[in-house]
PDB file of C-alpha atoms in Angstrom:
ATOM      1  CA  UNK A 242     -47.286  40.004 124.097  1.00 69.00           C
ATOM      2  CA  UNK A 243     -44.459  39.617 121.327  1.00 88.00           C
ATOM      3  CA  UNK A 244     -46.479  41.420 118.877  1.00 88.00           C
ATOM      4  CA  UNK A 245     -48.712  44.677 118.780  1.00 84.00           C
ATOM      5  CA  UNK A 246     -52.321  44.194 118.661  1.00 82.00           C
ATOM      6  CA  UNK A 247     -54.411  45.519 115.620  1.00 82.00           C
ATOM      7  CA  UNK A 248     -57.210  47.620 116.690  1.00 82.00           C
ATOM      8  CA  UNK A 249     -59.235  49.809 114.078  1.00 85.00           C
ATOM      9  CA  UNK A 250     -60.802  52.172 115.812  1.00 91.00           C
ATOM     10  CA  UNK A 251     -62.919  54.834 114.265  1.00 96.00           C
ATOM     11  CA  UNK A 252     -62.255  58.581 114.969  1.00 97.00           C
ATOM     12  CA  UNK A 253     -63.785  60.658 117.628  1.00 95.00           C
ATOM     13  CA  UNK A 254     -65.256  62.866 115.353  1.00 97.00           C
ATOM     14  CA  UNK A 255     -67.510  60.071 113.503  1.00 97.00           C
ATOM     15  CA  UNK A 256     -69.548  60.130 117.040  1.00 94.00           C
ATOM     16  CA  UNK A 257     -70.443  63.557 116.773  1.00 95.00           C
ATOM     17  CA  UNK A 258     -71.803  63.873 113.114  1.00 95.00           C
ATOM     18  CA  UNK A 259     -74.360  60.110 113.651  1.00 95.00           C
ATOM     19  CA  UNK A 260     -77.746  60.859 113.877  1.00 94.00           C
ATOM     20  CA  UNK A 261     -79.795  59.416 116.831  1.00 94.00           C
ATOM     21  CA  UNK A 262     -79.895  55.328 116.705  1.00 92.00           C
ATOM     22  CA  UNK A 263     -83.497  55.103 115.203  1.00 94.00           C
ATOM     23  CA  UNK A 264     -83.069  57.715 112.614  1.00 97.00           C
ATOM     24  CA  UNK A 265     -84.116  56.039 109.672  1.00 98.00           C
ATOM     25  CA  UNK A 266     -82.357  56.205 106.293  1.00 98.00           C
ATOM     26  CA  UNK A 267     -84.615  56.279 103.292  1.00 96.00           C
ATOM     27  CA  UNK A 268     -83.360  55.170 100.682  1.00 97.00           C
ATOM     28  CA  UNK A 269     -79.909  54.616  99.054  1.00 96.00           C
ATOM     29  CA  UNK A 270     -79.429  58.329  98.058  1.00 97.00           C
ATOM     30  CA  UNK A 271     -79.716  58.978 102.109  1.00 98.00           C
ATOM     31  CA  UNK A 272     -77.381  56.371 102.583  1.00 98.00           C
ATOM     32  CA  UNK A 273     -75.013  57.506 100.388  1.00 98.00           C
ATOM     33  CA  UNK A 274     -74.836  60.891 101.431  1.00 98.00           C
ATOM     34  CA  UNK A 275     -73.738  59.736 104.688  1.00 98.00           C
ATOM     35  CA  UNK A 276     -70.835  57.626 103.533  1.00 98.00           C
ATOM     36  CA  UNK A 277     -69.736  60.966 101.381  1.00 98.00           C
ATOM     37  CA  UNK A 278     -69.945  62.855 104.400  1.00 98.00           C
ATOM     38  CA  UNK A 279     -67.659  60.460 106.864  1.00 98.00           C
ATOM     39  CA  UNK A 280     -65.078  60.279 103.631  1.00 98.00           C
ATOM     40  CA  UNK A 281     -65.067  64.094 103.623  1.00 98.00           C
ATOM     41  CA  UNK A 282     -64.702  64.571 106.867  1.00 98.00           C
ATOM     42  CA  UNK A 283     -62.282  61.926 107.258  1.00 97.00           C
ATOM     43  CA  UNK A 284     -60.050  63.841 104.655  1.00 97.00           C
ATOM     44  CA  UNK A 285     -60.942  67.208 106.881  1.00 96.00           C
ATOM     45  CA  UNK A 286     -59.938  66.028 109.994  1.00 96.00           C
ATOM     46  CA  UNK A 287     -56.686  64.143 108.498  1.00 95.00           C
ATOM     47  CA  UNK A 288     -57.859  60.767 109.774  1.00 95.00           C
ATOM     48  CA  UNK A 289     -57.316  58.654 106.627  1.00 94.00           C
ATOM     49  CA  UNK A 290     -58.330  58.741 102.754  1.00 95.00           C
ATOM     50  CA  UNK A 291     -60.877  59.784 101.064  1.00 97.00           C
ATOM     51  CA  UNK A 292     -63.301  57.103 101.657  1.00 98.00           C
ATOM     52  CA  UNK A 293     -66.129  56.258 103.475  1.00 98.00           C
ATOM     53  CA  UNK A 294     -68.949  53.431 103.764  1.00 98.00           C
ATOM     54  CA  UNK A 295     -71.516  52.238 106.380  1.00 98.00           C
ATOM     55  CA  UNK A 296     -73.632  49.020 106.932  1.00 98.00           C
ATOM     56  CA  UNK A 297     -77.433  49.831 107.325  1.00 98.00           C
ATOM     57  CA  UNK A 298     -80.545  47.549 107.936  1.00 98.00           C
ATOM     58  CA  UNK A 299     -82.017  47.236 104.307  1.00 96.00           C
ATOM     59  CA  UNK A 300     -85.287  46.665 105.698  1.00 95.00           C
ATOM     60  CA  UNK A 301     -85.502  49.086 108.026  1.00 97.00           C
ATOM     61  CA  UNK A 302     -83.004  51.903 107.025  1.00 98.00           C
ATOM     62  CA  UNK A 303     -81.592  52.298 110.240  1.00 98.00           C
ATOM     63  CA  UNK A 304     -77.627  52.237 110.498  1.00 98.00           C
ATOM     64  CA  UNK A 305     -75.759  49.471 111.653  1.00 98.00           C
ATOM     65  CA  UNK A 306     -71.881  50.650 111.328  1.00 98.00           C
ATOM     66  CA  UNK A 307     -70.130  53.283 109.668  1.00 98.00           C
ATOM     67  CA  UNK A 308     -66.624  53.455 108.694  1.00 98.00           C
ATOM     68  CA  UNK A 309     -63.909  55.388 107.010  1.00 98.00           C
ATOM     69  CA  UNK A 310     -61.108  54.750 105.717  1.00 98.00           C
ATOM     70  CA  UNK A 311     -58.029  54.489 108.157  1.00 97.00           C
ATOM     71  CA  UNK A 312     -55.053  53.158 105.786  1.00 95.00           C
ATOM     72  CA  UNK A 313     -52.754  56.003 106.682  1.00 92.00           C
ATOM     73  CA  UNK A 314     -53.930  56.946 110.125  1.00 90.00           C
ATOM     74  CA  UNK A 315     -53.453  53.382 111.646  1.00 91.00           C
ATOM     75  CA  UNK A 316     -51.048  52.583 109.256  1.00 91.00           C
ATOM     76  CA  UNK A 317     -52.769  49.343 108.163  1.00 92.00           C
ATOM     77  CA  UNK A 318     -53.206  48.556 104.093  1.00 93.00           C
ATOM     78  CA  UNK A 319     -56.277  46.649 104.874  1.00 95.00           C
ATOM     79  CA  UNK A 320     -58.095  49.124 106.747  1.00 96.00           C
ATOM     80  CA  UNK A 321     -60.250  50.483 103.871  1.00 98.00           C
ATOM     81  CA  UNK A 322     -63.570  51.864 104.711  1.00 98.00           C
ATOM     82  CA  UNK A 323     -65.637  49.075 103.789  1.00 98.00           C
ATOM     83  CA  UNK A 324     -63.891  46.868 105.214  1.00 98.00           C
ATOM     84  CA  UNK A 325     -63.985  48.856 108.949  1.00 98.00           C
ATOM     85  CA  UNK A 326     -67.972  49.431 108.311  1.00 98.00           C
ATOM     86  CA  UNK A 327     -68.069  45.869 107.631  1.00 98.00           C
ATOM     87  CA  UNK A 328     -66.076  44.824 110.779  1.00 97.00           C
ATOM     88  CA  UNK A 329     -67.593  47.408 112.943  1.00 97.00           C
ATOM     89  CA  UNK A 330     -71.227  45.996 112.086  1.00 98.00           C
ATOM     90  CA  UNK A 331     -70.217  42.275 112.701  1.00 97.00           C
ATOM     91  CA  UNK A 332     -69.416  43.125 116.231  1.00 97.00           C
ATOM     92  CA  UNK A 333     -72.542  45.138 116.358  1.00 97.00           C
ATOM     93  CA  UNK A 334     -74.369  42.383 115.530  1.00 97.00           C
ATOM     94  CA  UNK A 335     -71.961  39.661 116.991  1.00 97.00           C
ATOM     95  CA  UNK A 336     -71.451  37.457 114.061  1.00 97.00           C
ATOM     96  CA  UNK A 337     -69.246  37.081 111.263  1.00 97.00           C
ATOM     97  CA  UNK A 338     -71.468  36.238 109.072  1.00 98.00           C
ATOM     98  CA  UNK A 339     -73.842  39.673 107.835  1.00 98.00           C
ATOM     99  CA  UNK A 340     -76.379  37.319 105.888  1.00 97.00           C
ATOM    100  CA  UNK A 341     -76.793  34.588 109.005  1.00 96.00           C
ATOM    101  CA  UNK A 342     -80.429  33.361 109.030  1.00 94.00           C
ATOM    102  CA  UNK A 343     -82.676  35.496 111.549  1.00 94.00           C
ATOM    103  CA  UNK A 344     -80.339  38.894 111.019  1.00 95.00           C
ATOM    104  CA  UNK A 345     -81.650  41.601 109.202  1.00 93.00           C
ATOM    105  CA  UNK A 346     -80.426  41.881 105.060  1.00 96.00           C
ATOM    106  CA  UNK A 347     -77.252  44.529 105.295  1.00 98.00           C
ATOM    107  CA  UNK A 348     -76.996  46.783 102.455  1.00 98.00           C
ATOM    108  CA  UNK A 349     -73.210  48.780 102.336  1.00 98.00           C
ATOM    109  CA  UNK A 350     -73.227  52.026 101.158  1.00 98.00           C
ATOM    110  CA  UNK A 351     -69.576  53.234 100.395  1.00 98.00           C
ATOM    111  CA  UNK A 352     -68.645  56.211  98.293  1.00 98.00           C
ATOM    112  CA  UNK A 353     -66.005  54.488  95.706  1.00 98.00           C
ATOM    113  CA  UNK A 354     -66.576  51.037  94.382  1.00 98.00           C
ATOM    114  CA  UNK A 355     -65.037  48.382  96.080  1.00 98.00           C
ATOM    115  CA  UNK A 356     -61.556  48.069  95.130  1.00 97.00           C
ATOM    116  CA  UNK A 357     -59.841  44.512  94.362  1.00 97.00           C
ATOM    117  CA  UNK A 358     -60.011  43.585  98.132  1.00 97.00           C
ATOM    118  CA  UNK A 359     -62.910  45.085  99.575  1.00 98.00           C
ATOM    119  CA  UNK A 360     -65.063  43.472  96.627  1.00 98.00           C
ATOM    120  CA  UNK A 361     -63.577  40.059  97.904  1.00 97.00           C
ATOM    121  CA  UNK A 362     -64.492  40.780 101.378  1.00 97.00           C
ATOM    122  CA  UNK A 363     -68.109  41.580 100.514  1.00 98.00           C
ATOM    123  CA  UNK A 364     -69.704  38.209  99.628  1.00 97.00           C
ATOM    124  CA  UNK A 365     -67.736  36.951 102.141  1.00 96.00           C
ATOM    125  CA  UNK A 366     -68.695  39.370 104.575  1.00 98.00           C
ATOM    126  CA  UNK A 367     -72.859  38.550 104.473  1.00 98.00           C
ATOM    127  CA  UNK A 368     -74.067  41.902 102.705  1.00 98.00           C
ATOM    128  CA  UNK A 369     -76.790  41.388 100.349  1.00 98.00           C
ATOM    129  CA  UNK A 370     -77.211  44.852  98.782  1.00 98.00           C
ATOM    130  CA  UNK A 371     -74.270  47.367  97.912  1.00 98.00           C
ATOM    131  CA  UNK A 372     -74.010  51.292  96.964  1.00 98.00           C
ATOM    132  CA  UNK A 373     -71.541  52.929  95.411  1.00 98.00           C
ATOM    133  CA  UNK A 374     -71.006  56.276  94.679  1.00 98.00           C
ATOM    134  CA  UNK A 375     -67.990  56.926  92.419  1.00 98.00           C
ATOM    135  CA  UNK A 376     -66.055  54.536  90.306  1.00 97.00           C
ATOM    136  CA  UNK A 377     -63.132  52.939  90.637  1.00 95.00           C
ATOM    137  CA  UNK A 378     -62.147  55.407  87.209  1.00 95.00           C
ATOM    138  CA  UNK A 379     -62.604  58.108  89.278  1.00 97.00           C
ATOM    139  CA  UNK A 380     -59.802  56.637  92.080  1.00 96.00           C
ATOM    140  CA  UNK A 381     -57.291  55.473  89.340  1.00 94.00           C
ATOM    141  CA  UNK A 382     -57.574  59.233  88.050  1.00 94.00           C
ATOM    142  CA  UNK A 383     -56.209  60.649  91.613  1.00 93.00           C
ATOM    143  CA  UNK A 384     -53.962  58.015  91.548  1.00 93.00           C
ATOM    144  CA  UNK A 385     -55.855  55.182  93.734  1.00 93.00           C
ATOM    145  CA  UNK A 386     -54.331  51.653  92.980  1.00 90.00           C
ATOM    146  CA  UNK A 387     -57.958  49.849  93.048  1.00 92.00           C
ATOM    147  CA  UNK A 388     -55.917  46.318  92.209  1.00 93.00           C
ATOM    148  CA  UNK A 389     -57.210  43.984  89.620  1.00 94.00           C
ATOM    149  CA  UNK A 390     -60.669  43.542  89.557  1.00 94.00           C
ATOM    150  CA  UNK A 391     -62.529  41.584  86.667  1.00 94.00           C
ATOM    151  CA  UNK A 392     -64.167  43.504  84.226  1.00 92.00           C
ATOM    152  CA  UNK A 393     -67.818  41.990  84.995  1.00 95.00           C
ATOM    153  CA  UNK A 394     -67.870  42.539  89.011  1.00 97.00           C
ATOM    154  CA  UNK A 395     -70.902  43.245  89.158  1.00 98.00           C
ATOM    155  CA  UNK A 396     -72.417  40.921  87.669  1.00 97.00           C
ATOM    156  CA  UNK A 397     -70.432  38.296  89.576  1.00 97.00           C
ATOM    157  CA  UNK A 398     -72.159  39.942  92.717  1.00 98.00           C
ATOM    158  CA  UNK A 399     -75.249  39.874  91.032  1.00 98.00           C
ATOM    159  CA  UNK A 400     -74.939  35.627  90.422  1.00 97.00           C
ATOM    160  CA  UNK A 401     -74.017  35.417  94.376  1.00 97.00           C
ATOM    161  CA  UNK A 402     -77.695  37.368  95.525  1.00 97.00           C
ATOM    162  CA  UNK A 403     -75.848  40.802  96.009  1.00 98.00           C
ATOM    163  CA  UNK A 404     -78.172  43.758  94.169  1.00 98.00           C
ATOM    164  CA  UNK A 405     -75.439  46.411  93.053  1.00 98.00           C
ATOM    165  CA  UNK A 406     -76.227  49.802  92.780  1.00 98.00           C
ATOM    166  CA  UNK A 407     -73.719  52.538  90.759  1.00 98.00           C
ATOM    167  CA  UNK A 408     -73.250  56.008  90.336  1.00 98.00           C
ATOM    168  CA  UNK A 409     -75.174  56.941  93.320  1.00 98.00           C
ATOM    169  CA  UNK A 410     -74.260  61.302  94.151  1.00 98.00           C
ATOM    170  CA  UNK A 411     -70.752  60.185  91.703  1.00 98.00           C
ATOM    171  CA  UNK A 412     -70.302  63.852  91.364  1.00 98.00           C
ATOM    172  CA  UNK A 413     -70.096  64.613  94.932  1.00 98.00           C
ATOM    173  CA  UNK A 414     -68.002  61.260  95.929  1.00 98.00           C
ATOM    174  CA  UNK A 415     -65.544  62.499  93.207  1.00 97.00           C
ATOM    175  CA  UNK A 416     -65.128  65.857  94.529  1.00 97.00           C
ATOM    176  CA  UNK A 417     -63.812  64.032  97.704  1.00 97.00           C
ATOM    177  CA  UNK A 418     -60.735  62.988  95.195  1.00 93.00           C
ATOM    178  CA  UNK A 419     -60.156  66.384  94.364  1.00 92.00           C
ATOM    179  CA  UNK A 420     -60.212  67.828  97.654  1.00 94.00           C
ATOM    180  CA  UNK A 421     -58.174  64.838  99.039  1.00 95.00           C
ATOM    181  CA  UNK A 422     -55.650  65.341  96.498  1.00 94.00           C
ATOM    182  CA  UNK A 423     -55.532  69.380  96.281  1.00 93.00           C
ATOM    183  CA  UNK A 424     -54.760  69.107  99.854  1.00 93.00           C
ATOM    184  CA  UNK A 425     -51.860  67.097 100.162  1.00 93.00           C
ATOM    185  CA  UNK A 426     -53.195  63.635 100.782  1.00 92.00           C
ATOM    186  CA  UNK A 427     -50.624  60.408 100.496  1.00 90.00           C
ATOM    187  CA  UNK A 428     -51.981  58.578  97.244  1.00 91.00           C
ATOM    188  CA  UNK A 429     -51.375  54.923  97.572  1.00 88.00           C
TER     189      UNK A 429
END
């Protein structure tokens, strides 16, 4: 072939930190600490930025995908952790379409809200519920460029069926920033 082939593939590590397939997520604060945790770890282990999401089963609480983000590591701009969890689960599930009739309703949990291309992706993508933990203040203030976004996202999920939830653990996604930053990480 002419051209390389793309392939987003998530880090070894991620394997080792999952909990067992039926482990059952509670509730959104659950979920949320676990996309904190793969965007810590991803800054830890140098794999990417300082974000991290995964795709659950809203009904059942079990996860579908996770993913980090692996902009720097793959060198691909469009490799943003939503966007990998999102991937990740549609192969899971073998569709490209998240909100198909007969699947289960997919809630993303990601630790920043979605910045001008991720929040494109989701409607797009299926997902009927979303999480976030920090704000996309709190990645502009590291230096994040989150893109142009309209003022009333969320309520322009909200008209499309998507329930948005904000500020979920916001103190502890933030801190991911900090350490991200205090240790050296590319801002782009």
């Amino acid at each position: 072939m002419r051209f390389p082939q793309i392939e987003l593939k998530l880090p070894g590590w991620i394997e080792t930190i999952l909990p067992e397939p039926d482990h059952v997520f509670k509730d959104s604060q659950e979920r949320m600490q676990l996309a904190i945790k793969l965007a810590g770890l991803n800054v830890e282990h140098k794999t990417g930025g300082p974000f991290g999401a995964a795709v659950f089963d809203n009904h059942t609480g079990k996860l579908i995908a996770p993913g980090v983000n692996l902009v720097t590591h793959v060198n691909c701009s469009a490799a943003h952790a939503e966007i990998v969890a999102i991937s990740i689960a549609q192969k899971v599930l073998n569709t490209y379409d998240l909100g198909a009739e007969g699947l289960p309703a997919c809630e993303l949990a990601t630790s920043t809200e979605p910045c001008a291309m991720c929040l494109g992706a989701i409607p797009w993508s299926g997902i009927r519920s979303l999480v976030c933990g920090s704000r996309d203040e709190d990645a502009r203030k590291v230096g994040f460029d989150e893109g142009a976004k309209p003022a009333d996202w969320t309520k322009n999920l909200k008209a499309r069926g998507i329930t948005v939830q904000q500020d979920i653990l916001r103190d502890d996604a933030k801190a991911v920033f900090e350490k991200y930053r205090d240790s050296g990480g590319i801002i782009y």
